[in-house]
mmCIF file with all atom_site columns, C-alpha atoms in Angstrom:
data_model
loop_
_atom_site.group_PDB
_atom_site.id
_atom_site.type_symbol
_atom_site.label_atom_id
_atom_site.label_alt_id
_atom_site.label_comp_id
_atom_site.label_asym_id
_atom_site.label_entity_id
_atom_site.label_seq_id
_atom_site.pdbx_PDB_ins_code
_atom_site.Cartn_x
_atom_site.Cartn_y
_atom_site.Cartn_z
_atom_site.occupancy
_atom_site.B_iso_or_equiv
_atom_site.pdbx_formal_charge
_atom_site.auth_seq_id
_atom_site.auth_comp_id
_atom_site.auth_asym_id
_atom_site.auth_atom_id
_atom_site.pdbx_PDB_model_num
ATOM 1   C CA . GLY A 1 1   ? 15.353  -4.005  -21.084 1.00 0.00 ? 9   GLY A CA 1
ATOM 2   C CA . LEU A 1 2   ? 12.453  -4.594  -18.466 1.00 0.00 ? 10  LEU A CA 1
ATOM 3   C CA . GLU A 1 3   ? 10.625  -7.127  -20.535 1.00 0.00 ? 11  GLU A CA 1
ATOM 4   C CA . GLU A 1 4   ? 13.716  -9.129  -21.109 1.00 0.00 ? 12  GLU A CA 1
ATOM 5   C CA . ALA A 1 5   ? 14.542  -9.143  -17.231 1.00 0.00 ? 13  ALA A CA 1
ATOM 6   C CA . ALA A 1 6   ? 10.888  -10.002 -16.443 1.00 0.00 ? 14  ALA A CA 1
ATOM 7   C CA . GLY A 1 7   ? 11.217  -13.058 -18.901 1.00 0.00 ? 15  GLY A CA 1
ATOM 8   C CA . GLY A 1 8   ? 14.392  -14.178 -17.169 1.00 0.00 ? 16  GLY A CA 1
ATOM 9   C CA . TRP A 1 9   ? 12.496  -13.778 -13.777 1.00 0.00 ? 17  TRP A CA 1
ATOM 10  C CA . ALA A 1 10  ? 9.881   -16.070 -15.012 1.00 0.00 ? 18  ALA A CA 1
ATOM 11  C CA . ASP A 1 11  ? 12.395  -18.948 -16.391 1.00 0.00 ? 19  ASP A CA 1
ATOM 12  C CA . VAL A 1 12  ? 14.044  -18.721 -13.083 1.00 0.00 ? 20  VAL A CA 1
ATOM 13  C CA . ARG A 1 13  ? 10.748  -18.709 -11.023 1.00 0.00 ? 21  ARG A CA 1
ATOM 14  C CA . ASP A 1 14  ? 9.578   -21.793 -12.998 1.00 0.00 ? 22  ASP A CA 1
ATOM 15  C CA . SER A 1 15  ? 12.388  -23.672 -12.501 1.00 0.00 ? 23  SER A CA 1
ATOM 16  C CA . VAL A 1 16  ? 12.468  -23.321 -8.807  1.00 0.00 ? 24  VAL A CA 1
ATOM 17  C CA . PHE A 1 17  ? 8.599   -24.348 -8.977  1.00 0.00 ? 25  PHE A CA 1
ATOM 18  C CA . ALA A 1 18  ? 9.545   -27.422 -10.862 1.00 0.00 ? 26  ALA A CA 1
ATOM 19  C CA . ALA A 1 19  ? 12.383  -28.775 -8.127  1.00 0.00 ? 27  ALA A CA 1
ATOM 20  C CA . LEU A 1 20  ? 9.499   -28.285 -5.661  1.00 0.00 ? 28  LEU A CA 1
ATOM 21  C CA . PRO A 1 21  ? 7.381   -31.083 -4.338  1.00 0.00 ? 29  PRO A CA 1
ATOM 22  C CA . GLY A 1 22  ? 3.731   -30.822 -5.310  1.00 0.00 ? 30  GLY A CA 1
ATOM 23  C CA . GLU A 1 23  ? 2.107   -28.741 -2.422  1.00 0.00 ? 31  GLU A CA 1
ATOM 24  C CA . GLN A 1 24  ? 5.092   -26.605 -1.580  1.00 0.00 ? 32  GLN A CA 1
ATOM 25  C CA . ALA A 1 25  ? 5.377   -25.946 -5.416  1.00 0.00 ? 33  ALA A CA 1
ATOM 26  C CA . GLU A 1 26  ? 1.504   -24.720 -5.287  1.00 0.00 ? 34  GLU A CA 1
ATOM 27  C CA . ALA A 1 27  ? 2.200   -22.859 -2.042  1.00 0.00 ? 35  ALA A CA 1
ATOM 28  C CA . ALA A 1 28  ? 4.908   -21.160 -3.818  1.00 0.00 ? 36  ALA A CA 1
ATOM 29  C CA . ARG A 1 29  ? 2.938   -20.344 -6.976  1.00 0.00 ? 37  ARG A CA 1
ATOM 30  C CA . VAL A 1 30  ? 0.235   -18.699 -4.987  1.00 0.00 ? 38  VAL A CA 1
ATOM 31  C CA . ALA A 1 31  ? 2.871   -16.662 -3.084  1.00 0.00 ? 39  ALA A CA 1
ATOM 32  C CA . MET A 1 32  ? 4.881   -15.501 -6.191  1.00 0.00 ? 40  MET A CA 1
ATOM 33  C CA . ALA A 1 33  ? 1.659   -14.609 -8.109  1.00 0.00 ? 41  ALA A CA 1
ATOM 34  C CA . GLU A 1 34  ? 0.657   -11.946 -5.715  1.00 0.00 ? 42  GLU A CA 1
ATOM 35  C CA . ILE A 1 35  ? 4.350   -10.750 -5.605  1.00 0.00 ? 43  ILE A CA 1
ATOM 36  C CA . ASP A 1 36  ? 4.256   -10.762 -9.458  1.00 0.00 ? 44  ASP A CA 1
ATOM 37  C CA . SER A 1 37  ? 0.857   -8.854  -9.461  1.00 0.00 ? 45  SER A CA 1
ATOM 38  C CA . MET A 1 38  ? 2.038   -6.129  -6.644  1.00 0.00 ? 46  MET A CA 1
ATOM 39  C CA . ALA A 1 39  ? 5.482   -5.680  -8.481  1.00 0.00 ? 47  ALA A CA 1
ATOM 40  C CA . ALA A 1 40  ? 3.646   -4.916  -11.867 1.00 0.00 ? 48  ALA A CA 1
ATOM 41  C CA . ALA A 1 41  ? 1.227   -2.566  -9.985  1.00 0.00 ? 49  ALA A CA 1
ATOM 42  C CA . PHE A 1 42  ? 4.282   -0.969  -8.359  1.00 0.00 ? 50  PHE A CA 1
ATOM 43  C CA . LEU A 1 43  ? 6.245   -0.246  -11.468 1.00 0.00 ? 51  LEU A CA 1
ATOM 44  C CA . ALA A 1 44  ? 2.918   1.177   -13.192 1.00 0.00 ? 52  ALA A CA 1
ATOM 45  C CA . PHE A 1 45  ? 2.757   3.594   -10.051 1.00 0.00 ? 53  PHE A CA 1
ATOM 46  C CA . GLN A 1 46  ? 6.430   4.497   -9.976  1.00 0.00 ? 54  GLN A CA 1
ATOM 47  C CA . ALA A 1 47  ? 6.076   5.318   -13.688 1.00 0.00 ? 55  ALA A CA 1
ATOM 48  C CA . GLY A 1 48  ? 3.159   7.431   -12.642 1.00 0.00 ? 56  GLY A CA 1
ATOM 49  C CA . ASN A 1 49  ? 0.111   5.818   -13.599 1.00 0.00 ? 57  ASN A CA 1
ATOM 50  C CA . ALA A 1 50  ? -2.159  5.280   -10.537 1.00 0.00 ? 58  ALA A CA 1
ATOM 51  C CA . GLU A 1 51  ? -4.888  3.729   -12.890 1.00 0.00 ? 59  GLU A CA 1
ATOM 52  C CA . VAL A 1 52  ? -3.192  1.332   -14.553 1.00 0.00 ? 60  VAL A CA 1
ATOM 53  C CA . ALA A 1 53  ? -1.590  0.099   -11.201 1.00 0.00 ? 61  ALA A CA 1
ATOM 54  C CA . LEU A 1 54  ? -5.072  -0.032  -9.401  1.00 0.00 ? 62  LEU A CA 1
ATOM 55  C CA . ASP A 1 55  ? -6.248  -2.082  -12.098 1.00 0.00 ? 63  ASP A CA 1
ATOM 56  C CA . ARG A 1 56  ? -3.549  -4.524  -12.027 1.00 0.00 ? 64  ARG A CA 1
ATOM 57  C CA . VAL A 1 57  ? -3.923  -4.892  -8.287  1.00 0.00 ? 65  VAL A CA 1
ATOM 58  C CA . GLU A 1 58  ? -7.631  -5.429  -8.876  1.00 0.00 ? 66  GLU A CA 1
ATOM 59  C CA . ARG A 1 59  ? -7.335  -7.873  -11.636 1.00 0.00 ? 67  ARG A CA 1
ATOM 60  C CA . SER A 1 60  ? -4.799  -9.945  -9.462  1.00 0.00 ? 68  SER A CA 1
ATOM 61  C CA . PRO A 1 61  ? -6.092  -13.615 -8.942  1.00 0.00 ? 69  PRO A CA 1
ATOM 62  C CA . TYR A 1 62  ? -5.560  -13.018 -5.306  1.00 0.00 ? 70  TYR A CA 1
ATOM 63  C CA . TYR A 1 63  ? -7.019  -9.526  -4.687  1.00 0.00 ? 71  TYR A CA 1
ATOM 64  C CA . GLY A 1 64  ? -9.940  -10.945 -2.709  1.00 0.00 ? 72  GLY A CA 1
ATOM 65  C CA . ASN A 1 65  ? -7.679  -12.571 -0.404  1.00 0.00 ? 73  ASN A CA 1
ATOM 66  C CA . GLN A 1 66  ? -5.082  -9.836  -0.348  1.00 0.00 ? 74  GLN A CA 1
ATOM 67  C CA . SER A 1 67  ? -2.622  -9.038  2.397   1.00 0.00 ? 75  SER A CA 1
ATOM 68  C CA . ALA A 1 68  ? -2.593  -5.950  4.514   1.00 0.00 ? 76  ALA A CA 1
ATOM 69  C CA . GLY A 1 69  ? 0.445   -4.705  2.444   1.00 0.00 ? 77  GLY A CA 1
ATOM 70  C CA . MET A 1 70  ? -1.419  -4.997  -0.611  1.00 0.00 ? 78  MET A CA 1
ATOM 71  C CA . ALA A 1 71  ? -4.571  -3.334  1.017   1.00 0.00 ? 79  ALA A CA 1
ATOM 72  C CA . PHE A 1 72  ? -2.293  -0.548  2.032   1.00 0.00 ? 80  PHE A CA 1
ATOM 73  C CA . PHE A 1 73  ? -1.123  -0.185  -1.548  1.00 0.00 ? 81  PHE A CA 1
ATOM 74  C CA . ARG A 1 74  ? -4.493  0.030   -2.919  1.00 0.00 ? 82  ARG A CA 1
ATOM 75  C CA . ALA A 1 75  ? -5.504  2.713   -0.730  1.00 0.00 ? 83  ALA A CA 1
ATOM 76  C CA . ARG A 1 76  ? -2.289  4.408   -1.561  1.00 0.00 ? 84  ARG A CA 1
ATOM 77  C CA . LEU A 1 77  ? -3.399  4.219   -5.224  1.00 0.00 ? 85  LEU A CA 1
ATOM 78  C CA . LEU A 1 78  ? -6.963  5.211   -4.579  1.00 0.00 ? 86  LEU A CA 1
ATOM 79  C CA . LEU A 1 79  ? -5.589  8.485   -2.642  1.00 0.00 ? 87  LEU A CA 1
ATOM 80  C CA . ALA A 1 80  ? -3.439  9.182   -5.527  1.00 0.00 ? 88  ALA A CA 1
ATOM 81  C CA . LEU A 1 81  ? -6.748  8.919   -7.835  1.00 0.00 ? 89  LEU A CA 1
ATOM 82  C CA . ASP A 1 82  ? -8.574  11.511  -5.520  1.00 0.00 ? 90  ASP A CA 1
ATOM 83  C CA . ARG A 1 83  ? -10.750 8.663   -4.104  1.00 0.00 ? 91  ARG A CA 1
ATOM 84  C CA . PRO A 1 84  ? -10.148 9.219   -0.362  1.00 0.00 ? 92  PRO A CA 1
ATOM 85  C CA . ALA A 1 85  ? -13.447 7.673   0.634   1.00 0.00 ? 93  ALA A CA 1
ATOM 86  C CA . GLU A 1 86  ? -12.805 4.288   -1.007  1.00 0.00 ? 94  GLU A CA 1
ATOM 87  C CA . ALA A 1 87  ? -9.090  4.433   0.504   1.00 0.00 ? 95  ALA A CA 1
ATOM 88  C CA . LEU A 1 88  ? -10.524 5.210   4.018   1.00 0.00 ? 96  LEU A CA 1
ATOM 89  C CA . ALA A 1 89  ? -13.040 2.119   3.473   1.00 0.00 ? 97  ALA A CA 1
ATOM 90  C CA . GLU A 1 90  ? -9.993  -0.028  2.298   1.00 0.00 ? 98  GLU A CA 1
ATOM 91  C CA . LEU A 1 91  ? -8.040  0.660   5.426   1.00 0.00 ? 99  LEU A CA 1
ATOM 92  C CA . GLU A 1 92  ? -11.040 0.218   7.808   1.00 0.00 ? 100 GLU A CA 1
ATOM 93  C CA . ARG A 1 93  ? -11.076 -3.299  6.900   1.00 0.00 ? 101 ARG A CA 1
ATOM 94  C CA . TRP A 1 94  ? -7.583  -3.787  8.510   1.00 0.00 ? 102 TRP A CA 1
ATOM 95  C CA . GLY A 1 95  ? -8.353  -1.993  11.974  1.00 0.00 ? 103 GLY A CA 1
ATOM 96  C CA . THR A 1 96  ? -5.655  0.387   13.238  1.00 0.00 ? 104 THR A CA 1
ATOM 97  C CA . THR A 1 97  ? -2.140  -0.093  12.622  1.00 0.00 ? 105 THR A CA 1
ATOM 98  C CA . VAL A 1 98  ? 0.535   2.539   12.751  1.00 0.00 ? 106 VAL A CA 1
ATOM 99  C CA . LEU A 1 99  ? 1.372   2.781   9.115   1.00 0.00 ? 107 LEU A CA 1
ATOM 100 C CA . GLY A 1 100 ? -2.499  2.446   8.090   1.00 0.00 ? 108 GLY A CA 1
ATOM 101 C CA . SER A 1 101 ? -3.000  5.505   10.694  1.00 0.00 ? 109 SER A CA 1
ATOM 102 C CA . LEU A 1 102 ? -0.788  7.631   8.080   1.00 0.00 ? 110 LEU A CA 1
ATOM 103 C CA . LEU A 1 103 ? -2.598  6.784   5.116   1.00 0.00 ? 111 LEU A CA 1
ATOM 104 C CA . ARG A 1 104 ? -6.157  6.996   7.088   1.00 0.00 ? 112 ARG A CA 1
ATOM 105 C CA . ALA A 1 105 ? -4.946  10.748  8.009   1.00 0.00 ? 113 ALA A CA 1
ATOM 106 C CA . ARG A 1 106 ? -4.329  11.562  4.651   1.00 0.00 ? 114 ARG A CA 1
ATOM 107 C CA . ALA A 1 107 ? -7.668  10.305  3.621   1.00 0.00 ? 115 ALA A CA 1
ATOM 108 C CA . LEU A 1 108 ? -9.477  11.929  6.235   1.00 0.00 ? 116 LEU A CA 1
ATOM 109 C CA . GLU A 1 109 ? -7.602  15.278  5.264   1.00 0.00 ? 117 GLU A CA 1
ATOM 110 C CA . ALA A 1 110 ? -8.595  14.784  1.618   1.00 0.00 ? 118 ALA A CA 1
ATOM 111 C CA . MET A 1 111 ? -12.242 14.520  2.647   1.00 0.00 ? 119 MET A CA 1
ATOM 112 C CA . GLY A 1 112 ? -12.172 17.624  4.832   1.00 0.00 ? 120 GLY A CA 1
ATOM 113 C CA . GLU A 1 113 ? -12.518 15.819  8.303   1.00 0.00 ? 121 GLU A CA 1
ATOM 114 C CA . GLU A 1 114 ? -9.678  17.914  9.959   1.00 0.00 ? 122 GLU A CA 1
ATOM 115 C CA . ALA A 1 115 ? -10.238 16.732  13.519  1.00 0.00 ? 123 ALA A CA 1
ATOM 116 C CA . SER A 1 116 ? -10.326 12.788  12.669  1.00 0.00 ? 124 SER A CA 1
ATOM 117 C CA . ALA A 1 117 ? -7.304  13.486  10.582  1.00 0.00 ? 125 ALA A CA 1
ATOM 118 C CA . ARG A 1 118 ? -5.342  15.322  13.484  1.00 0.00 ? 126 ARG A CA 1
ATOM 119 C CA . GLU A 1 119 ? -5.944  12.315  15.741  1.00 0.00 ? 127 GLU A CA 1
ATOM 120 C CA . ALA A 1 120 ? -4.817  9.764   13.013  1.00 0.00 ? 128 ALA A CA 1
ATOM 121 C CA . TYR A 1 121 ? -1.531  12.034  12.326  1.00 0.00 ? 129 TYR A CA 1
ATOM 122 C CA . THR A 1 122 ? -1.028  12.233  16.344  1.00 0.00 ? 130 THR A CA 1
ATOM 123 C CA . TYR A 1 123 ? -1.273  8.482   16.399  1.00 0.00 ? 131 TYR A CA 1
ATOM 124 C CA . PHE A 1 124 ? 1.337   7.832   13.691  1.00 0.00 ? 132 PHE A CA 1
ATOM 125 C CA . LEU A 1 125 ? 3.678   10.336  14.993  1.00 0.00 ? 133 LEU A CA 1
ATOM 126 C CA . GLU A 1 126 ? 3.420   8.879   18.544  1.00 0.00 ? 134 GLU A CA 1
ATOM 127 C CA . ASN A 1 127 ? 3.695   5.225   17.713  1.00 0.00 ? 135 ASN A CA 1
ATOM 128 C CA . TRP A 1 128 ? 5.846   5.142   14.298  1.00 0.00 ? 136 TRP A CA 1
ATOM 129 C CA . GLN A 1 129 ? 9.451   4.016   15.222  1.00 0.00 ? 137 GLN A CA 1
ATOM 130 C CA . PRO A 1 130 ? 11.097  3.826   11.884  1.00 0.00 ? 138 PRO A CA 1
ATOM 131 C CA . ASP A 1 131 ? 14.137  1.280   11.841  1.00 0.00 ? 139 ASP A CA 1
ATOM 132 C CA . LEU A 1 132 ? 15.703  2.652   8.724   1.00 0.00 ? 140 LEU A CA 1
ATOM 133 C CA . PRO A 1 133 ? 16.645  6.227   7.790   1.00 0.00 ? 141 PRO A CA 1
ATOM 134 C CA . GLU A 1 134 ? 14.933  5.907   4.291   1.00 0.00 ? 142 GLU A CA 1
ATOM 135 C CA . LEU A 1 135 ? 11.510  5.625   6.524   1.00 0.00 ? 143 LEU A CA 1
ATOM 136 C CA . GLU A 1 136 ? 11.962  9.008   8.034   1.00 0.00 ? 144 GLU A CA 1
ATOM 137 C CA . ALA A 1 137 ? 10.208  10.575  5.075   1.00 0.00 ? 145 ALA A CA 1
ATOM 138 C CA . LEU A 1 138 ? 6.963   9.128   6.308   1.00 0.00 ? 146 LEU A CA 1
ATOM 139 C CA . THR A 1 139 ? 7.589   10.888  9.756   1.00 0.00 ? 147 THR A CA 1
ATOM 140 C CA . ASP A 1 140 ? 8.170   14.078  7.715   1.00 0.00 ? 148 ASP A CA 1
ATOM 141 C CA . SER A 1 141 ? 5.081   13.489  5.702   1.00 0.00 ? 149 SER A CA 1
ATOM 142 C CA . ALA A 1 142 ? 2.779   13.034  8.999   1.00 0.00 ? 150 ALA A CA 1
ATOM 143 C CA . THR A 1 143 ? 4.586   16.101  10.476  1.00 0.00 ? 151 THR A CA 1
ATOM 144 C CA . ALA A 1 144 ? 3.581   18.506  7.633   1.00 0.00 ? 152 ALA A CA 1
ATOM 145 C CA . GLY A 1 145 ? 0.143   16.695  7.354   1.00 0.00 ? 153 GLY A CA 1
ATOM 146 C CA . LEU A 1 146 ? -0.482  17.573  11.196  1.00 0.00 ? 154 LEU A CA 1
ATOM 147 C CA . ALA A 1 147 ? 0.899   21.215  10.648  1.00 0.00 ? 155 ALA A CA 1
ATOM 148 C CA . ARG A 1 148 ? -1.479  21.724  7.874   1.00 0.00 ? 156 ARG A CA 1
ATOM 149 C CA . ILE A 1 149 ? -4.499  20.303  9.729   1.00 0.00 ? 157 ILE A CA 1
ATOM 150 C CA . GLN A 1 150 ? -3.528  22.603  12.793  1.00 0.00 ? 158 GLN A CA 1
ATOM 151 C CA . ALA A 1 151 ? -3.456  25.599  10.820  1.00 0.00 ? 159 ALA A CA 1
ATOM 152 C CA . VAL A 1 152 ? -7.336  24.964  9.665   1.00 0.00 ? 160 VAL A CA 1
ATOM 153 C CA . LEU A 1 153 ? -8.375  24.071  13.175  1.00 0.00 ? 161 LEU A CA 1
ATOM 154 C CA . ASN A 1 154 ? -6.776  27.068  14.682  1.00 0.00 ? 162 ASN A CA 1
#
């Protein structure tokens, strides 16, 4: 099953590292460690365990130098754990991005800050341009969130 596949992946990964010259091998190891951490966290989240997923993200050796993708994922986990203020703080470190604005809107809504949530949902809907039909669910989510906020504010 999954553990066997992970072991097979580790063998392939290690053979690739062995074939690379020193500096390239080290750079590849760093990149793969972050990918491995994210994959383990994502699998835990998909299995319904946001707490384990967050722990895996935060125990990653590269957590302090995280990418925007890891920060957004961490914010999503914090929202799933009903910790919207922490999620918002995580997002604020990265400034305003389109995808970040959707997560920001969700955090603000959870905190009862309807006017700010409406602004964030509106920003997302005005700027999000999904390239894939699979990403339309994000637009639907933002539209539903904005409707909830409008109902509260009206």
